[in-house]
Short mmCIF file of C-alpha atoms and ligand atoms in Angstrom, two decimals:
data_model
loop_
_atom_site.label_atom_id
_atom_site.label_comp_id
_atom_site.label_asym_id
_atom_site.label_seq_id
_atom_site.Cartn_x
_atom_site.Cartn_y
_atom_site.Cartn_z
CA UNK A 1 21.46 -54.12 32.44
CA UNK A 2 22.17 -58.40 31.33
CA UNK A 3 21.36 -61.12 34.13
CA UNK A 4 19.61 -60.88 36.98
CA UNK A 5 22.28 -62.87 40.04
CA UNK A 6 20.23 -64.62 42.20
CA UNK A 7 21.84 -65.14 45.69
CA UNK A 8 21.18 -67.16 49.10
CA UNK A 9 21.89 -66.08 52.35
CA UNK A 10 25.24 -67.17 52.75
CA UNK A 11 25.18 -64.20 50.07
CA UNK A 12 24.49 -61.64 52.46
CA UNK A 13 27.99 -59.79 52.27
CA UNK A 14 28.17 -59.82 48.59
CA UNK A 15 24.42 -58.54 48.02
CA UNK A 16 25.13 -55.78 50.76
CA UNK A 17 28.36 -54.66 48.31
CA UNK A 18 25.81 -53.97 45.50
CA UNK A 19 23.91 -52.05 47.25
CA UNK A 20 26.18 -49.70 48.71
CA UNK A 21 27.81 -49.91 45.04
CA UNK A 22 24.15 -47.80 43.80
CA UNK A 23 22.53 -51.33 42.49
CA UNK A 24 18.83 -52.71 43.51
CA UNK A 25 18.40 -55.80 44.89
CA UNK A 26 15.80 -58.05 45.14
CA UNK A 27 15.44 -58.69 48.68
CA UNK A 28 13.08 -61.10 51.22
CA UNK A 29 11.35 -59.99 54.43
CA UNK A 30 8.03 -61.85 56.01
CA UNK A 31 6.31 -59.47 54.24
CA UNK A 32 6.76 -59.10 50.21
CA UNK A 33 10.47 -59.43 47.97
CA UNK A 34 11.29 -55.09 48.63
CA UNK A 35 13.70 -53.58 46.07
CA UNK A 36 16.50 -51.69 47.63
CA UNK A 37 18.08 -49.89 46.91
CA UNK A 38 20.61 -47.21 49.06
CA UNK A 39 18.31 -44.40 51.23
CA UNK A 40 21.18 -42.59 50.62
CA UNK A 41 22.16 -42.70 47.36
CA UNK A 42 19.55 -40.44 44.60
CA UNK A 43 20.67 -41.81 41.94
CA UNK A 44 20.09 -45.83 43.80
CA UNK A 45 16.33 -43.89 44.78
CA UNK A 46 15.59 -43.30 41.02
CA UNK A 47 17.08 -46.34 39.56
CA UNK A 48 13.72 -47.49 41.66
CA UNK A 49 11.20 -45.39 40.36
CA UNK A 50 12.84 -46.03 37.43
CA UNK A 51 12.35 -49.52 36.70
CA UNK A 52 9.29 -50.22 38.53
CA UNK A 53 7.73 -47.52 36.55
CA UNK A 54 6.21 -46.06 39.65
CA UNK A 55 4.40 -42.57 40.19
CA UNK A 56 6.99 -40.96 41.36
CA UNK A 57 4.94 -39.12 43.92
CA UNK A 58 4.21 -42.25 45.78
CA UNK A 59 6.92 -41.98 49.05
CA UNK A 60 8.72 -45.31 50.04
CA UNK A 61 9.89 -47.05 53.62
CA UNK A 62 13.03 -47.65 54.59
CA UNK A 63 14.84 -50.34 56.29
CA UNK A 64 16.23 -51.33 59.22
CA UNK A 65 17.49 -53.49 60.89
CA UNK A 66 17.16 -51.84 64.49
CA UNK A 67 15.44 -49.56 66.76
CA UNK A 68 18.90 -47.87 67.52
CA UNK A 69 19.30 -46.67 63.43
CA UNK A 70 15.87 -45.75 62.90
CA UNK A 71 16.20 -43.67 65.70
CA UNK A 72 19.95 -41.67 63.19
CA UNK A 73 16.34 -41.45 60.53
CA UNK A 74 13.38 -40.07 62.57
CA UNK A 75 12.22 -37.68 65.31
CA UNK A 76 10.90 -41.07 68.60
CA UNK A 77 8.49 -41.03 70.23
CA UNK A 78 6.55 -43.13 73.09
CA UNK A 79 4.48 -44.29 70.43
CA UNK A 80 7.45 -45.39 68.34
CA UNK A 81 8.63 -47.14 71.66
CA UNK A 82 5.88 -48.64 72.97
CA UNK A 83 4.98 -50.77 69.07
CA UNK A 84 8.61 -50.86 67.88
CA UNK A 85 8.97 -52.83 71.45
CA UNK A 86 5.31 -55.11 70.77
CA UNK A 87 5.79 -55.47 67.47
CA UNK A 88 9.25 -54.86 66.18
CA UNK A 89 11.26 -57.00 63.74
CA UNK A 90 7.97 -57.63 61.88
CA UNK A 91 5.03 -56.56 59.90
CA UNK A 92 4.82 -52.80 60.75
CA UNK A 93 5.95 -49.67 59.11
CA UNK A 94 5.83 -46.70 61.61
CA UNK A 95 5.88 -43.01 60.35
CA UNK A 96 7.56 -40.46 61.95
CA UNK A 97 9.30 -36.78 61.39
CA UNK A 98 12.87 -36.69 60.63
CA UNK A 99 15.69 -35.89 62.37
CA UNK A 100 17.63 -32.89 61.18
CA UNK A 101 21.32 -34.68 60.31
CA UNK A 102 19.38 -37.76 59.06
CA UNK A 103 20.51 -38.24 55.44
CA UNK A 104 18.02 -40.30 53.31
CA UNK A 105 17.89 -38.96 49.70
CA UNK A 106 13.80 -36.84 49.41
CA UNK A 107 13.48 -39.13 46.80
CA UNK A 108 12.46 -41.67 49.25
CA UNK A 109 10.06 -39.26 51.31
CA UNK A 110 9.25 -37.78 47.39
CA UNK A 111 9.41 -34.91 49.41
CA UNK A 112 7.27 -35.07 52.48
CA UNK A 113 9.01 -34.20 56.19
CA UNK A 114 8.30 -37.77 57.59
CA UNK A 115 10.07 -40.93 56.86
CA UNK A 116 8.42 -44.07 56.48
CA UNK A 117 10.34 -46.96 58.28
CA UNK A 118 10.82 -50.69 59.03
CA UNK A 119 12.88 -53.50 61.19
CA UNK A 120 11.43 -56.40 59.16
CA UNK A 121 11.07 -60.31 61.03
CA UNK A 122 14.04 -61.94 58.07
CA UNK A 123 16.91 -62.76 59.96
CA UNK A 124 17.96 -62.18 56.29
CA UNK A 125 17.65 -59.03 55.19
CA UNK A 126 18.40 -58.14 59.19
CA UNK A 127 21.98 -59.36 58.10
CA UNK A 128 21.42 -57.62 55.38
CA UNK A 129 20.51 -54.28 56.69
CA UNK A 130 23.25 -54.83 59.16
CA UNK A 131 26.11 -55.33 56.37
CA UNK A 132 23.87 -52.57 54.57
CA UNK A 133 25.36 -50.07 57.03
CA UNK A 134 22.62 -47.71 57.06
CA UNK A 135 19.14 -47.43 55.81
CA UNK A 136 18.17 -49.45 51.99
CA UNK A 137 14.29 -47.28 51.35
CA UNK A 138 12.68 -50.56 49.36
CA UNK A 139 8.54 -50.70 47.84
CA UNK A 140 7.86 -53.96 46.75
CA UNK A 141 9.87 -55.48 44.82
CA UNK A 142 7.17 -56.14 40.86
CA UNK A 143 6.38 -54.06 38.22
CA UNK A 144 3.86 -50.49 39.19
CA UNK A 145 0.85 -51.78 39.54
CA UNK A 146 1.48 -55.46 39.06
CA UNK A 147 1.43 -58.11 41.53
CA UNK A 148 3.12 -57.51 44.58
CA UNK A 149 5.87 -60.42 45.03
CA UNK A 150 5.66 -63.43 47.42
CA UNK A 151 8.94 -66.08 45.79
CA UNK A 152 11.81 -65.30 44.21
CA UNK A 153 10.51 -66.55 40.93
CA UNK A 154 8.70 -63.96 41.35
CA UNK A 155 10.83 -61.47 40.98
CA UNK A 156 12.90 -62.80 38.48
CA UNK A 157 9.08 -62.85 36.42
CA UNK A 158 7.82 -58.88 36.77
CA UNK A 159 12.68 -57.97 36.89
CA UNK A 160 14.85 -60.73 35.95
CA UNK A 161 17.51 -58.32 34.03
CA UNK A 162 16.43 -54.74 35.63
CA UNK A 163 18.43 -55.70 38.61
CA UNK A 164 21.33 -57.12 39.01
CA UNK A 165 20.88 -59.31 42.40
CA UNK A 166 17.71 -61.44 44.34
CA UNK A 167 18.72 -62.79 47.21
CA UNK A 168 16.18 -65.59 47.67
CA UNK A 169 15.74 -66.89 51.66
CA UNK A 170 11.94 -68.41 50.54
CA UNK A 171 8.53 -67.29 50.17
CA UNK A 172 7.71 -65.49 52.06
CA UNK A 173 5.82 -66.22 55.45
CA UNK A 174 3.18 -63.42 55.90
CA UNK A 175 2.34 -62.92 52.71
CA UNK A 176 0.74 -58.99 52.65
CA UNK A 177 2.23 -55.58 52.87
CA UNK A 178 3.77 -54.29 56.61
CA UNK A 179 0.93 -52.17 58.56
CA UNK A 180 1.54 -48.36 58.47
CA UNK A 181 0.79 -46.06 61.65
CA UNK A 182 0.96 -42.86 61.30
CA UNK A 183 2.68 -41.53 64.31
CA UNK A 184 3.67 -38.46 63.40
CA UNK A 185 0.93 -35.95 63.87
CA UNK A 186 -1.84 -35.32 67.18
CA UNK A 187 -2.97 -38.94 67.36
CA UNK A 188 -2.16 -42.65 65.87
CA UNK A 189 -3.75 -42.97 61.89
CA UNK A 190 -2.96 -46.22 60.43
CA UNK A 191 -2.38 -45.65 57.12
CA UNK A 192 -2.88 -48.89 55.34
CA UNK A 193 -4.20 -52.10 57.09
CA UNK A 194 -1.08 -55.04 56.24
CA UNK A 195 0.49 -58.13 58.66
CA UNK A 196 -0.53 -57.10 61.73
CA UNK A 197 -3.50 -56.67 63.16
CA UNK A 198 -4.93 -53.53 63.27
CA UNK A 199 -6.89 -54.50 67.12
CA UNK A 200 -3.21 -56.15 67.81
CA UNK A 201 -2.06 -52.53 67.59
CA UNK A 202 -4.60 -51.20 69.46
CA UNK A 203 -4.15 -53.32 72.53
CA UNK A 204 -0.20 -52.64 72.66
CA UNK A 205 -1.23 -48.35 72.20
CA UNK A 206 -5.15 -47.88 75.11
CA UNK A 207 -6.91 -46.77 72.30
CA UNK A 208 -7.68 -47.00 69.36
CA UNK A 209 -6.10 -45.30 65.60
CA UNK A 210 -7.92 -42.83 63.74
CA UNK A 211 -8.35 -43.52 60.21
CA UNK A 212 -6.61 -41.65 57.70
CA UNK A 213 -7.78 -38.89 56.47
CA UNK A 214 -8.68 -40.21 52.19
CA UNK A 215 -8.57 -36.15 50.48
CA UNK A 216 -5.38 -35.45 52.24
CA UNK A 217 -3.27 -37.40 50.17
CA UNK A 218 -0.03 -36.27 52.29
CA UNK A 219 -1.67 -38.63 54.75
CA UNK A 220 -1.21 -41.91 51.95
CA UNK A 221 0.59 -40.48 48.63
CA UNK A 222 0.21 -42.64 46.54
CA UNK A 223 -2.12 -45.50 47.64
CA UNK A 224 -3.74 -45.47 43.59
CA UNK A 225 -7.17 -47.45 43.67
CA UNK A 226 -6.25 -49.61 40.68
CA UNK A 227 -3.20 -51.57 42.70
CA UNK A 228 -1.53 -55.21 42.95
CA UNK A 229 -3.38 -56.03 39.52
CA UNK A 230 -3.78 -59.18 37.74
CA UNK A 231 -4.15 -59.22 34.04
CA UNK A 232 -7.25 -60.25 33.80
CA UNK A 233 -10.33 -59.27 35.12
CA UNK A 234 -10.77 -59.68 38.89
CA UNK A 235 -14.89 -60.18 40.79
CA UNK A 236 -15.33 -60.55 44.57
CA UNK A 237 -17.79 -61.69 46.93
CA UNK A 238 -18.26 -64.54 44.40
CA UNK A 239 -20.00 -67.85 46.00
CA UNK A 240 -18.88 -69.37 43.07
CA UNK A 241 -17.56 -69.00 39.06
CA UNK A 242 -19.43 -68.63 35.74
CA UNK A 243 -18.84 -68.22 32.05
CA UNK A 244 -15.34 -69.29 32.06
CA UNK A 245 -14.12 -67.80 34.92
CA UNK A 246 -11.81 -69.81 37.74
CA UNK A 247 -12.67 -69.83 41.67
CA UNK A 248 -9.99 -67.70 44.32
CA UNK A 249 -11.70 -70.01 47.71
CA UNK A 250 -12.12 -69.43 50.62
CA UNK A 251 -13.00 -71.86 54.10
CA UNK A 252 -15.29 -74.38 53.29
CA UNK A 253 -17.34 -74.17 49.83
CA UNK A 254 -20.49 -74.58 48.81
CA UNK A 255 -18.93 -74.95 45.63
CA UNK A 256 -16.91 -77.43 44.92
CA UNK A 257 -13.34 -76.37 43.22
CA UNK A 258 -12.24 -78.14 40.07
CA UNK A 259 -8.78 -77.84 38.97
CA UNK A 260 -7.12 -74.71 38.44
CA UNK A 261 -8.56 -73.14 40.81
CA UNK A 262 -7.64 -72.27 44.45
CA UNK A 263 -8.37 -71.87 48.19
CA UNK A 264 -6.72 -69.35 49.91
CA UNK A 265 -7.33 -72.06 53.33
CA UNK A 266 -9.15 -74.41 52.89
CA UNK A 267 -9.74 -74.05 56.82
CA UNK A 268 -10.46 -70.71 56.92
CA UNK A 269 -7.87 -69.41 58.70
CA UNK A 270 -6.70 -65.24 57.75
CA UNK A 271 -3.49 -66.15 57.77
CA UNK A 272 -2.76 -69.05 56.05
CA UNK A 273 -4.90 -67.37 53.38
CA UNK A 274 -2.32 -63.67 53.34
CA UNK A 275 -0.08 -65.88 53.80
CA UNK A 276 -1.14 -67.56 50.12
CA UNK A 277 -2.86 -63.55 48.84
CA UNK A 278 0.19 -62.71 46.07
CA UNK A 279 1.85 -66.39 45.31
CA UNK A 280 -2.04 -67.70 44.34
CA UNK A 281 -2.55 -64.39 42.71
CA UNK A 282 -0.25 -64.98 41.00
CA UNK A 283 -0.76 -68.35 39.34
CA UNK A 284 -4.83 -68.05 38.69
CA UNK A 285 -3.82 -65.14 36.68
CA UNK A 286 -0.94 -67.16 33.89
CA UNK A 287 -4.07 -69.09 33.00
CA UNK A 288 -5.43 -65.91 31.45
CA UNK A 289 -8.88 -66.28 32.88
CA UNK A 290 -10.83 -64.16 34.77
CA UNK A 291 -10.86 -64.94 38.69
CA UNK A 292 -13.59 -64.82 41.39
CA UNK A 293 -13.20 -64.36 44.99
CA UNK A 294 -14.59 -66.31 47.79
CA UNK A 295 -16.18 -63.62 50.94
CA UNK A 296 -13.49 -62.84 53.00
CA UNK A 297 -14.61 -62.84 57.74
CA UNK A 298 -13.33 -58.42 57.26
CA UNK A 299 -11.59 -58.87 60.09
CA UNK A 300 -7.70 -59.57 61.25
CA UNK A 301 -6.38 -59.43 58.44
CA UNK A 302 -8.94 -59.66 56.19
CA UNK A 303 -9.32 -56.48 56.15
CA UNK A 304 -6.09 -56.21 54.05
CA UNK A 305 -7.15 -58.88 52.49
CA UNK A 306 -10.21 -57.47 51.39
CA UNK A 307 -8.40 -53.78 51.20
CA UNK A 308 -5.47 -55.95 48.46
CA UNK A 309 -8.61 -57.49 46.93
CA UNK A 310 -10.25 -54.51 46.23
CA UNK A 311 -8.03 -52.84 44.01
CA UNK A 312 -7.05 -56.32 42.00
CA UNK A 313 -10.90 -55.97 41.39
CA UNK A 314 -11.34 -51.65 40.46
CA UNK A 315 -11.09 -51.06 37.28
CA UNK A 316 -8.18 -49.80 34.75
O1 LIG B 1 5.59 -55.18 53.71
C1 LIG B 1 6.04 -53.90 53.14
O2 LIG B 1 6.10 -52.69 53.38
C2 LIG B 1 7.21 -53.88 51.65
C3 LIG B 1 7.54 -55.11 52.22
C4 LIG B 1 9.16 -54.50 50.90
O3 LIG B 1 9.18 -54.24 53.18
N1 LIG B 1 7.26 -53.01 51.44
C5 LIG B 1 6.21 -52.70 50.82
O4 LIG B 1 6.36 -51.08 49.96
O5 LIG B 1 5.24 -51.73 51.01
P1 LIG B 1 5.48 -49.62 48.91
O6 LIG B 1 6.40 -49.17 48.57
O7 LIG B 1 5.12 -51.19 47.87
O8 LIG B 1 4.63 -49.11 50.35
C6 LIG B 1 4.99 -47.34 50.91
C7 LIG B 1 3.76 -47.85 51.46
C8 LIG B 1 2.71 -46.62 50.08
O9 LIG B 1 1.97 -46.90 50.01
C9 LIG B 1 3.24 -44.99 50.41
O10 LIG B 1 2.42 -44.02 50.47
C10 LIG B 1 3.82 -45.02 52.22
O11 LIG B 1 4.46 -46.46 52.25
N2 LIG B 1 4.63 -44.02 52.12
C11 LIG B 1 5.69 -43.96 52.92
N3 LIG B 1 5.86 -43.07 53.27
C12 LIG B 1 5.14 -41.76 53.60
C13 LIG B 1 5.27 -41.16 53.72
N4 LIG B 1 6.27 -40.59 54.24
N5 LIG B 1 4.12 -40.59 54.42
C14 LIG B 1 2.99 -41.77 54.57
N6 LIG B 1 3.17 -42.54 54.28
C15 LIG B 1 4.59 -42.45 53.47
MG1 LIG B 2 4.04 -51.74 46.09
#
């Protein structure tokens, strides 16, 4: 592969043509940049795994432009209806049983009988999906195990030269991957905390979400513990840095930030912190020093932020 094309929202038809021809195109969503391939083209999907260096047992999310496109792929139900009405387009992925004649490559589902589907909130992304006219499989557009990308520059740094194009639509507003809810079993289950807080989902469903059965790899295949890893070591729940650490703060802090340190949200706003999380980890990681991270409240979007931070800090 030679140069990666830098495309803008005006180039949606070009990006769609590249996808339909079996190429990889990274595109902005409101959560993180996705690395897209035509979900019906097994060779194209295989190149996602190869390009990311992703373990082959980890299934992918099929991105679609609207509910009607999702319903062609999966067996819809009342829970899906309620959640899609409330939160699509948006940072929510639903896992449902595959429908006969779905046409999606087995490499997308990694052989499961369910499919993860999502309608992204980014207008440009939906325009792209409409122009493709079918599902686009897309994991986050980073080398496997590295920090997720929230700008086109992050994608270039990780995958430049290895993919056909990047559809640049600015920084991602949410900054955390979608919340994944399993709707293929007897009761709705939270498979991954993410950019939509659990309590909002529970309000719409009128019931609590079951916790993922961590002993069962099928309920969240491929959620590797060491993931989202910066090159540097990460230390959590720190009130101040020690030795040569740089500080990633949150809210009002007793420690005064020094040059190089960053605060995810000086005013203690979890939404702002989520939007900044991966970008700030990228920036601190470039300094090459170990990273000390302030405690983040375990509520609302803080649950997903802490999930990503624990993975970033996991031994590898
Ligand atoms: O916000 C997002 O969700 C981003 C953007 C690009 O849309 N995508 C993303 O994809 O985070 P990825 O591949 O990094 O994460 C997909 C997750 C995996 O952890 C996988 O285990 C889960 O979705 N998944 C996919 N299909 C599944 C299925 N059939 N059953 C259970 N989990 C599934
Ligand atoms: Mg990812």
